[in-house]
Amino acid sequence: MKKDVQVHSFFSDFDISLFRAGKHFRLYEKFGAHITEVDGEKGVYFAVWAPSAKNVSVIGDFNYWLEGEHPLNVRWDGSGIWEGFIPGVKKGDKYKYKIQSNVNDMTLEKADPYALKCERPPNTASIVWDLDYKWKDKKHIGSRKDKNSLESPYSIYELHLGSWRKNMDENRSLTYTEMADELVNYVKECGFTHVEFMPIMEYPYDPSWGYQLTGYFAPTSRFGDPQEFMHLVDAFHAAGIGVILDWVPSHFPEDKHGLGLFDGSHLYEHPDPRRGYHPDWKSLIFNYGRNEVRSFLISNAIFWLDKYHADGLRVDAVASMLYLDYSREDGEWEPNEHGGRENLEAISFVRELNQEVYKSFEGVQTIAEESTSFPMVSRPVDLGGLGFGMKWMMGWMHDTLEYFKKDPIYRRYHQNDITFSMTYTFTENFVLPLSHDEVVYGKHSLLGRMPGDEWQRFANLRLLYSYMFTHPGAKLLFMGAEIGQYEEWNYNTSLDWHLLQYDYHKGIKSLLTGLNKLYRKEPALYEKQFVAEGFEWIAYDDSENSVLSYIRKGEDRKDDLIIVCNFTPSVLENYRVGMPREGKLKEIFSSDKREFGGSGVSNKQLKIEETAIHGKDFSASITIPPLGTVVFKIL
């Protein structure tokens, strides 16, 4: 039986003024489909922003998808909001908005931008849902300020939920519920402090890996419903592991049911194609200067921190937002009002986003994937920065991988490649990323980049990871790196878990588990990981032997660590290294342990002698294993 739309509103005048000013950051409490009760009758309140529409109606399986059965009412205040309460609509019902536009008399069918659940692609309808869930992570949230701080270990396991592991019997990805057991236990076993999910917001096209979103407020239904995703987050929190979500405010796809030309006008995207269209990704760019769009995006960031208890957001493609000439030739972009190439509206948006996030949630982090030398990305807004907590260190990644792919016999000529990062490593709070982008499109897997015979390739990989974990900064590894994946990542297939039956691959996993344990145990590796006081070179200029030696420092001098890396396959015996003080030298970690697949070269406890070298009054004679890293402590 048809029931008419009733006049009803979740919006106060104050809500409207905030929305129009770009200052309403909880829009998910107002827009969308909300199960509610009006005058004793249960149903759903719908609200959508479509200022260029002349008519908007809700179509769905409850009215046989007939246009005009349930027309919404446009608000009188000029906000462009259409709303109304439809009795009898219930959780699980599918719906869309049918929009008749004032622009060229277009008629459009659009998914709800604020939908809490979407149909599983390739279907495109929104689904009425709620977010009822009893969280069990109060202890985790209460301790987040300390565990998620910049002075704590930050070791991130980046993964793509669809291809981490498959149910081989049914040839499908694991569900959120299955991952709450298998994935959580695995990440805990490996010792990572955080996971980072490639975008889990609903996306229509699998090969986009989730970076082309259509359902900004809905976890993808590929793996289950919203409560099941909450359960997965809850399970990670119970295991003491933080959850970071990839978030994409930089662009969105042109799919007909999505945000593009939402009401027939350029509502969410910038109307000028020089600023509203990405030639590389063939996608649309948000209009950061439009107040309502800023409210939409910041509300979306807040939503995942609020309703899904995320511990951080890794913001994708920040560089593409900051520069008007990003991936454009001369004549394809227009300078800003000062004649520069910076996108002033996007910069303002990013700063406001970070201010709101850090004001609203204690202990969370925002992380910028930003590939340029834009200054002060991870510095506070009130000091002139963009306000992110951390930034990916793309220069370190590039230089390090370039160095490691060289045959060790030539590395002596490229010492600067492996030391250059220390000239700028404390200009930002850097994350060292060996991410999914480095193992696709013909770049080879990390193991596939390593030179030499089989033993040397695995030794090089162990050396790379050990150098990474002893270098200042947080750490990020993409799934598969921890088992020495031979093949490039394929979004459509599982990781090659069968490799763990082989000793060298088991050794890589054991090594990374050991490195995570070392990182979490030793304060010198994290207490000052973002400040210059936490690092000191011993010798960076021994290019003849391709050796680096340095000190990592904590708050307490007794926690200092001595790290020595040998980038050649030769055992270096009686190698003298300067020491900051006298005492006894104890080896606490070696990448060459037999359990890691190494040769077992090691150092027994050594006496530090009063012999000057490397500008130090004291030194010790050590043995450095081939293609190995050793970590010492002074007793």
XYZ file of C-alpha atoms in Angstrom:
635
model
C 0.000 0.000 0.000
C 1.364 3.412 -0.944
C 2.041 5.775 1.945
C 2.675 9.425 1.236
C 5.873 11.249 2.120
C 5.445 13.244 5.306
C 7.045 16.601 5.945
C 9.827 16.011 8.464
C 13.350 17.341 9.019
C 16.476 16.478 10.941
C 17.918 19.935 10.155
C 17.769 22.921 12.463
C 18.387 26.441 11.221
C 21.804 26.206 12.846
C 22.583 23.015 10.895
C 21.701 24.777 7.658
C 23.867 27.787 8.453
C 26.824 25.531 9.291
C 26.327 23.469 6.126
C 26.194 26.525 3.888
C 29.257 27.988 5.616
C 31.220 24.748 5.137
C 31.450 24.240 8.897
C 29.106 21.287 9.501
C 31.310 18.260 10.110
C 28.689 15.729 11.227
C 26.495 15.746 8.128
C 26.077 11.963 8.286
C 23.760 12.567 11.237
C 21.442 14.578 8.972
C 21.769 13.494 5.338
C 21.113 10.011 4.013
C 18.489 7.464 5.029
C 17.732 7.296 8.761
C 15.461 4.708 10.320
C 13.209 6.602 12.709
C 9.678 6.960 14.030
C 7.303 9.871 13.422
C 3.988 10.157 15.268
C 4.198 6.513 16.303
C 4.836 5.252 12.776
C 8.107 3.575 11.811
C 9.817 4.431 8.561
C 12.827 6.211 7.082
C 13.730 9.890 6.844
C 15.552 10.751 3.612
C 17.597 13.889 2.902
C 19.723 14.735 -0.120
C 21.448 17.876 -1.416
C 20.390 18.693 -5.001
C 20.044 22.469 -5.484
C 19.718 22.263 -9.283
C 16.853 19.764 -9.150
C 13.259 20.651 -9.884
C 11.980 17.338 -8.532
C 13.519 14.586 -6.382
C 11.792 11.339 -5.491
C 12.899 8.210 -3.702
C 12.595 5.066 -5.804
C 13.152 1.608 -4.392
C 11.954 -1.940 -4.034
C 9.278 -0.632 -1.627
C 7.573 1.284 -4.468
C 8.578 -0.938 -7.429
C 11.148 1.707 -8.476
C 8.404 3.976 -9.769
C 9.264 7.661 -10.140
C 6.957 10.082 -8.386
C 5.540 7.604 -5.868
C 7.517 9.192 -3.036
C 8.519 12.776 -3.943
C 10.693 14.611 -1.427
C 10.047 18.187 -0.329
C 12.557 20.914 -1.036
C 13.377 23.112 1.928
C 12.137 26.676 1.812
C 15.473 28.183 2.881
C 17.357 27.898 -0.433
C 19.794 25.292 0.902
C 18.976 22.909 -1.949
C 18.117 20.114 0.471
C 15.274 17.727 -0.387
C 13.843 15.697 2.482
C 10.902 13.753 3.859
C 9.769 10.820 5.973
C 8.410 7.718 4.237
C 6.418 5.409 6.540
C 6.872 1.680 6.182
C 10.359 1.729 4.660
C 12.655 -0.512 6.668
C 16.226 -1.686 7.135
C 17.425 -3.671 4.125
C 15.239 -1.878 1.578
C 17.040 -0.785 -1.589
C 16.680 2.735 -2.948
C 18.017 5.512 -5.174
C 17.161 9.121 -5.830
C 15.387 9.973 -9.072
C 16.377 13.543 -9.902
C 14.765 15.754 -12.521
C 17.237 18.543 -13.158
C 16.734 22.166 -14.092
C 19.857 21.734 -16.233
C 18.855 20.637 -19.756
C 15.843 18.750 -18.337
C 18.096 15.835 -17.442
C 16.700 12.916 -15.467
C 19.187 11.042 -13.326
C 19.181 8.026 -11.014
C 21.686 8.467 -8.239
C 22.884 6.394 -5.323
C 22.725 8.146 -1.961
C 26.015 9.978 -1.273
C 25.476 9.290 2.441
C 24.297 5.661 2.146
C 25.471 3.464 5.020
C 25.372 0.351 2.863
C 25.449 -0.292 -0.875
C 24.556 -3.196 -3.087
C 27.434 -5.429 -4.004
C 28.932 -4.300 -7.335
C 28.123 -4.411 -10.185
C 24.709 -3.519 -8.695
C 24.481 0.128 -7.664
C 21.525 0.730 -5.358
C 21.837 2.121 -1.840
C 20.466 0.094 1.078
C 18.666 1.390 4.160
C 20.804 0.396 7.142
C 21.790 1.394 10.659
C 25.053 1.521 12.581
C 23.897 -0.216 15.743
C 26.823 -2.080 17.261
C 28.080 -2.687 20.776
C 31.758 -1.781 20.757
C 34.147 -3.568 23.106
C 37.237 -1.414 22.560
C 36.947 1.111 25.391
C 40.358 0.103 26.743
C 41.984 0.536 23.333
C 40.431 3.955 22.754
C 41.453 5.023 26.251
C 45.105 4.084 25.662
C 45.278 5.365 22.082
C 46.905 8.665 23.002
C 50.023 6.794 24.094
C 50.034 3.784 21.740
C 49.281 5.839 18.630
C 51.620 8.738 19.376
C 54.651 9.850 17.415
C 56.859 8.674 20.289
C 55.609 5.078 20.008
C 56.479 2.218 17.635
C 54.564 2.609 14.371
C 54.907 -0.454 12.158
C 52.164 -0.696 9.529
C 51.020 -3.763 7.582
C 49.311 -2.423 4.460
C 46.833 -4.752 2.807
C 44.141 -5.195 0.197
C 41.297 -7.084 1.791
C 40.188 -8.761 -1.412
C 43.503 -10.458 -2.160
C 45.194 -11.063 1.176
C 43.929 -14.607 1.424
C 41.240 -16.495 -0.469
C 38.897 -19.254 0.583
C 40.261 -21.676 -1.980
C 37.407 -24.165 -1.661
C 34.885 -21.526 -2.721
C 37.296 -19.342 -4.747
C 36.331 -16.153 -2.914
C 37.842 -13.525 -0.678
C 37.498 -13.891 3.065
C 34.636 -12.097 4.784
C 35.093 -9.395 7.420
C 34.104 -12.005 10.021
C 36.626 -14.570 8.770
C 39.340 -11.906 8.725
C 38.532 -11.007 12.330
C 40.044 -14.387 13.162
C 42.635 -15.169 10.506
C 43.955 -11.703 9.640
C 44.010 -10.342 13.181
C 45.880 -13.378 14.497
C 48.363 -13.204 11.636
C 49.143 -9.495 12.062
C 49.555 -9.976 15.801
C 51.851 -12.960 15.245
C 54.039 -10.869 12.904
C 54.260 -8.101 15.500
C 52.942 -5.143 13.496
C 51.477 -2.313 15.576
C 48.984 -1.159 12.906
C 47.156 -2.324 9.814
C 46.322 -0.065 6.920
C 43.437 -1.050 4.675
C 43.474 0.063 1.084
C 40.098 1.796 0.599
C 37.208 -0.177 2.061
C 34.591 2.425 1.110
C 32.297 1.138 -1.638
C 33.802 1.225 -5.119
C 32.375 -0.079 -8.389
C 35.461 -1.299 -10.246
C 37.753 -3.986 -8.821
C 40.870 -2.989 -10.842
C 40.752 0.467 -9.184
C 41.762 -1.300 -5.920
C 39.224 0.916 -4.159
C 40.688 4.292 -5.098
C 37.640 5.297 -7.198
C 34.849 5.629 -4.635
C 31.104 5.882 -5.071
C 29.968 5.011 -1.534
C 31.917 7.314 0.757
C 30.005 6.348 3.911
C 29.609 2.608 3.259
C 32.180 -0.163 3.790
C 32.214 -2.309 0.682
C 29.611 -5.039 0.727
C 32.038 -7.415 -1.018
C 33.055 -8.828 2.370
C 29.984 -8.307 4.561
C 27.806 -5.664 6.179
C 28.771 -2.592 8.241
C 28.461 -4.369 11.591
C 30.762 -7.135 10.391
C 33.363 -4.549 9.417
C 32.963 -2.977 12.868
C 33.589 -6.421 14.339
C 36.846 -6.651 12.355
C 38.022 -3.263 13.676
C 36.979 -4.310 17.183
C 38.989 -7.530 16.874
C 42.115 -5.619 15.873
C 41.640 -3.312 18.839
C 41.229 -6.282 21.191
C 44.605 -7.506 19.886
C 46.186 -4.105 20.573
C 46.538 -3.259 16.878
C 45.592 0.135 15.444
C 43.523 0.467 12.260
C 44.343 3.023 9.558
C 41.982 3.539 6.637
C 43.026 4.798 3.205
C 40.844 7.793 2.410
C 40.400 9.410 -1.012
C 39.308 13.086 -1.008
C 41.312 13.817 -4.151
C 39.018 12.512 -6.892
C 36.006 10.312 -7.700
C 34.818 8.345 -10.758
C 32.344 9.383 -13.438
C 30.022 6.378 -12.903
C 26.449 7.430 -13.627
C 25.141 6.521 -10.164
C 27.948 8.412 -8.391
C 28.667 12.011 -7.435
C 29.418 13.357 -10.915
C 26.807 15.793 -12.289
C 24.769 14.743 -9.281
C 21.804 17.037 -9.843
C 22.658 17.824 -13.463
C 25.123 20.489 -12.375
C 28.776 20.308 -11.304
C 27.713 19.888 -7.706
C 30.654 18.050 -6.130
C 33.271 18.474 -8.874
C 34.909 21.734 -9.927
C 33.115 23.067 -13.052
C 36.364 24.090 -14.785
C 37.892 20.907 -16.317
C 41.351 22.381 -15.726
C 40.602 22.022 -12.022
C 37.809 19.453 -12.031
C 39.150 16.597 -14.149
C 42.131 14.250 -13.689
C 43.604 13.352 -17.090
C 45.698 10.521 -15.593
C 42.906 8.771 -13.737
C 39.987 9.921 -15.916
C 38.158 10.983 -12.798
C 36.602 14.103 -11.332
C 38.190 16.444 -8.782
C 36.246 17.798 -5.820
C 35.485 21.516 -5.728
C 37.409 22.401 -2.547
C 36.234 25.993 -2.725
C 32.559 25.069 -2.371
C 31.521 25.173 1.276
C 29.017 22.338 1.102
C 31.598 20.058 -0.544
C 34.117 20.818 2.195
C 31.477 19.896 4.768
C 30.781 16.647 2.912
C 34.451 15.622 2.823
C 35.371 16.601 6.372
C 32.190 14.944 7.642
C 33.251 11.804 5.810
C 36.680 11.775 7.461
C 35.092 12.337 10.859
C 32.537 9.582 10.151
C 35.144 6.807 9.887
C 36.877 7.948 13.064
C 33.592 8.360 14.914
C 31.376 5.489 13.784
C 34.037 2.919 12.862
C 36.635 3.796 15.525
C 39.481 4.112 13.017
C 42.794 5.121 14.584
C 44.002 7.085 11.604
C 43.473 8.070 7.987
C 46.087 7.781 5.268
C 45.092 10.478 2.779
C 45.663 9.411 -0.811
C 47.217 11.480 -3.613
C 47.718 14.671 -1.605
C 50.173 16.060 -4.172
C 47.453 15.991 -6.841
C 45.332 18.194 -4.589
C 48.030 20.723 -3.721
C 49.131 21.709 -7.230
C 47.036 23.156 -10.035
C 49.535 21.924 -12.633
C 49.668 18.355 -11.320
C 50.100 16.069 -14.383
C 49.243 18.957 -16.724
C 51.179 20.602 -19.514
C 51.561 24.342 -20.032
C 48.248 25.825 -21.057
C 46.262 23.065 -19.355
C 46.114 24.824 -16.012
C 45.462 28.295 -14.673
C 47.607 29.946 -11.957
C 46.115 30.958 -8.639
C 45.333 34.580 -7.751
C 48.975 35.148 -6.811
C 50.287 33.675 -10.042
C 51.467 30.466 -8.395
C 50.807 26.796 -9.030
C 49.456 25.969 -5.562
C 45.763 25.115 -5.221
C 44.936 27.543 -2.429
C 41.428 26.186 -1.904
C 42.700 22.613 -1.524
C 45.439 23.733 0.871
C 42.858 25.541 2.970
C 40.639 22.441 2.936
C 43.469 20.131 4.034
C 44.373 22.407 6.916
C 40.774 22.625 8.100
C 40.409 18.849 7.791
C 43.421 18.164 9.985
C 42.453 20.786 12.542
C 39.002 19.248 12.918
C 40.302 15.673 13.131
C 42.893 16.405 15.806
C 40.475 18.586 17.750
C 37.762 15.929 17.762
C 39.693 12.696 18.405
C 42.497 12.256 20.872
C 45.314 10.012 19.752
C 44.460 9.585 16.060
C 46.834 10.296 13.184
C 46.442 11.557 9.638
C 49.124 10.457 7.184
C 49.771 12.153 3.844
C 50.748 10.253 0.727
C 52.537 13.280 -0.687
C 55.341 12.848 -3.204
C 56.715 16.383 -3.636
C 58.833 18.744 -1.574
C 55.827 20.786 -0.446
C 57.007 22.250 2.885
C 55.727 21.429 6.369
C 53.214 18.760 5.399
C 53.451 17.163 8.842
C 53.749 20.353 10.857
C 50.910 22.022 12.814
C 48.602 24.414 11.028
C 49.256 27.171 13.553
C 52.943 27.024 12.570
C 52.110 27.283 8.872
C 52.000 23.564 8.121
C 49.322 21.380 6.551
C 48.637 19.702 9.881
C 49.190 16.013 9.036
C 50.693 13.774 11.694
C 53.019 12.020 9.246
C 54.031 11.945 5.594
C 55.194 9.124 3.334
C 58.928 9.403 2.581
C 58.830 8.773 -1.145
C 62.397 9.960 -1.717
C 63.770 7.380 0.729
C 61.763 4.654 -0.987
C 62.987 5.582 -4.461
C 66.662 6.032 -3.566
C 66.787 2.906 -1.411
C 65.225 0.624 -4.012
C 67.469 2.086 -6.718
C 70.498 1.344 -4.556
C 69.454 -2.180 -3.655
C 68.837 -3.281 -7.234
C 72.496 -2.590 -8.079
C 75.013 -5.404 -8.014
C 77.007 -5.042 -4.766
C 80.233 -4.654 -6.741
C 78.948 -1.266 -7.980
C 77.426 -0.024 -4.738
C 80.664 1.689 -3.702
C 79.975 4.229 -6.442
C 76.486 4.972 -5.156
C 77.020 5.495 -1.424
C 75.224 8.825 -1.667
C 72.013 7.066 -2.742
C 71.772 5.224 0.554
C 72.895 8.115 2.773
C 71.086 11.045 1.134
C 67.836 10.499 3.046
C 69.526 11.581 6.270
C 69.991 15.104 4.889
C 66.233 15.716 5.091
C 64.765 12.934 7.199
C 63.847 15.229 10.085
C 62.167 17.918 7.977
C 58.912 15.943 8.304
C 57.503 13.138 10.433
C 58.219 10.507 7.824
C 56.792 7.032 7.232
C 59.157 4.778 5.276
C 56.817 3.165 2.714
C 57.375 -0.046 0.800
C 53.783 0.024 -0.392
C 51.537 -1.641 -2.966
C 52.603 0.935 -5.564
C 56.119 -0.535 -5.578
C 55.091 -4.090 -6.514
C 52.823 -3.539 -9.547
C 52.978 -2.488 -13.211
C 56.206 -4.282 -14.061
C 58.257 -2.944 -11.162
C 58.669 -6.518 -9.830
C 58.244 -7.696 -6.268
C 60.773 -6.494 -3.691
C 62.535 -9.863 -3.852
C 62.466 -9.669 -7.644
C 64.483 -6.429 -7.529
C 67.341 -7.954 -5.549
C 70.547 -8.901 -7.424
C 72.671 -12.020 -7.109
C 72.058 -15.726 -6.693
C 69.214 -17.045 -4.556
C 71.065 -16.736 -1.246
C 72.160 -13.169 -2.056
C 68.689 -12.111 -3.143
C 67.177 -13.189 0.160
C 70.118 -11.736 2.105
C 69.646 -8.427 0.284
C 65.955 -8.465 1.196
C 66.769 -9.150 4.849
C 69.299 -6.319 4.732
C 66.751 -3.943 3.169
C 64.194 -4.610 5.897
C 66.782 -4.367 8.674
C 68.124 -1.081 7.325
C 64.528 0.192 7.080
C 63.644 -0.754 10.660
C 66.782 0.903 12.064
C 66.394 4.064 9.955
C 64.501 6.917 11.668
C 60.771 7.084 10.943
C 57.679 4.911 11.069
C 57.545 1.777 8.880
C 55.085 0.503 6.271
C 55.210 -2.800 4.412
C 52.696 -4.070 1.893
C 51.349 -7.582 2.347
C 53.469 -10.276 0.754
C 56.689 -8.456 1.591
C 56.876 -10.475 4.806
C 56.960 -13.827 2.987
C 59.314 -12.872 0.161
C 56.682 -12.902 -2.563
C 58.245 -13.735 -5.937
C 55.466 -12.353 -8.096
C 54.071 -8.853 -8.368
C 50.865 -8.196 -6.464
C 47.659 -9.126 -8.293
C 44.458 -7.660 -6.848
C 42.503 -10.652 -8.156
C 44.469 -13.513 -6.582
C 45.635 -14.507 -3.127
C 49.151 -14.041 -1.833
C 51.395 -17.052 -2.493
C 51.062 -18.565 0.964
C 52.517 -21.870 -0.237
C 55.938 -20.189 -0.257
C 56.109 -20.521 3.528
C 56.916 -24.206 3.138
C 60.379 -23.130 1.959
C 63.111 -22.166 4.416
C 64.198 -18.888 2.815
C 60.613 -17.574 2.771
C 59.998 -18.729 6.328
C 63.219 -16.938 7.184
C 61.935 -13.635 5.777
C 58.786 -13.911 7.889
C 60.876 -14.776 10.971
C 63.147 -11.811 10.263
C 60.259 -9.344 10.059
C 58.718 -10.758 13.209
C 62.104 -10.256 14.872
C 62.424 -6.707 13.537
C 58.958 -5.791 14.806
C 59.882 -7.221 18.193
C 63.151 -5.253 18.219
C 61.361 -2.038 17.172
C 58.759 -2.385 19.903
C 61.276 -3.383 22.564
C 64.032 -0.827 22.038
C 63.095 2.788 22.926
C 66.011 4.124 20.880
C 64.191 3.036 17.726
C 60.993 4.976 18.405
C 61.217 7.560 21.200
C 63.060 10.071 18.985
C 62.297 8.644 15.556
C 61.186 12.010 14.165
C 63.801 14.327 15.698
C 67.473 14.825 14.895
C 68.488 14.142 18.495
C 67.564 10.493 17.931
C 70.224 9.814 15.285
C 73.986 10.184 14.920
C 76.258 8.990 12.159
C 79.322 7.037 13.152
C 80.556 6.686 9.562
C 78.644 7.251 6.330
C 81.651 7.569 4.018
C 83.106 4.045 3.903
C 82.134 3.595 0.275
C 85.100 1.288 -0.328
C 83.481 -1.381 1.859
C 79.861 -0.186 1.299
C 79.325 0.008 5.053
C 77.158 2.351 7.109
C 77.321 2.746 10.870
C 75.130 4.929 13.056
C 73.665 5.399 16.512
C 69.954 5.443 17.345
C 69.192 7.252 20.586
C 66.366 7.147 23.106
C 65.539 9.342 26.067
C 67.952 7.363 28.255
C 71.560 7.050 27.161
C 71.703 3.410 28.210
C 69.128 2.616 25.526
C 71.376 3.782 22.667
C 71.884 1.285 19.835
C 74.854 0.897 17.488
C 73.841 -0.230 13.989
C 76.227 -1.413 11.282
C 75.152 -2.400 7.751
C 77.282 -4.259 5.210
C 75.922 -3.887 1.675
C 78.358 -6.404 0.119
C 78.366 -10.243 0.164
C 81.790 -10.340 1.861
C 82.247 -11.076 5.558
C 84.096 -8.110 7.058
C 86.241 -9.268 9.984
C 88.098 -7.039 12.424
C 86.110 -4.044 11.251
C 86.670 -1.226 13.683
C 83.723 1.015 14.571
C 83.806 4.155 16.696
C 81.865 4.017 19.970
C 80.344 6.847 22.007
C 81.653 5.519 25.340
C 83.515 2.631 26.929
C 81.942 -0.575 28.161
C 81.071 -3.940 26.684
C 79.363 -4.404 23.345
C 76.566 -6.942 23.018
C 75.010 -8.016 19.714
C 71.223 -7.981 20.159
C 70.140 -8.507 16.550
C 71.607 -9.786 13.298
C 69.853 -10.195 9.965
C 72.278 -13.052 9.249
C 70.880 -15.459 11.835
C 70.357 -18.988 10.564
C 66.697 -18.872 11.615
C 66.276 -15.997 9.155
C 67.996 -17.920 6.348
C 71.401 -16.347 6.965
C 74.895 -17.802 7.332
C 75.065 -17.456 11.103
C 77.993 -15.031 11.355
C 77.775 -13.394 14.778
C 79.683 -11.464 17.435
C 80.251 -12.641 20.971
C 80.343 -9.985 23.671
C 83.118 -7.531 22.799
C 85.226 -5.116 24.824
C 85.166 -1.482 23.801
C 88.727 -0.192 23.635
C 90.227 3.232 24.082
C 91.224 3.436 20.420
C 90.112 6.517 18.526
C 88.342 6.273 15.168
C 85.413 7.961 13.388
C 85.822 11.000 15.614
C 85.236 8.875 18.739
C 87.673 8.240 21.569
C 86.528 4.627 21.844
C 85.983 1.811 19.373
C 85.388 -1.918 18.987
C 86.547 -4.457 16.440
C 83.544 -6.364 15.089
C 82.615 -8.884 12.428
C 79.952 -7.769 9.956
C 78.063 -10.580 8.218
C 77.646 -10.632 4.431
C 74.762 -8.484 3.183
C 73.844 -8.063 6.813
C 72.817 -5.648 9.526
C 73.962 -6.032 13.126
C 72.571 -4.127 16.100
C 74.594 -3.687 19.289
C 73.980 -2.352 22.759
C 76.611 -0.972 25.117
C 76.510 -2.628 28.552
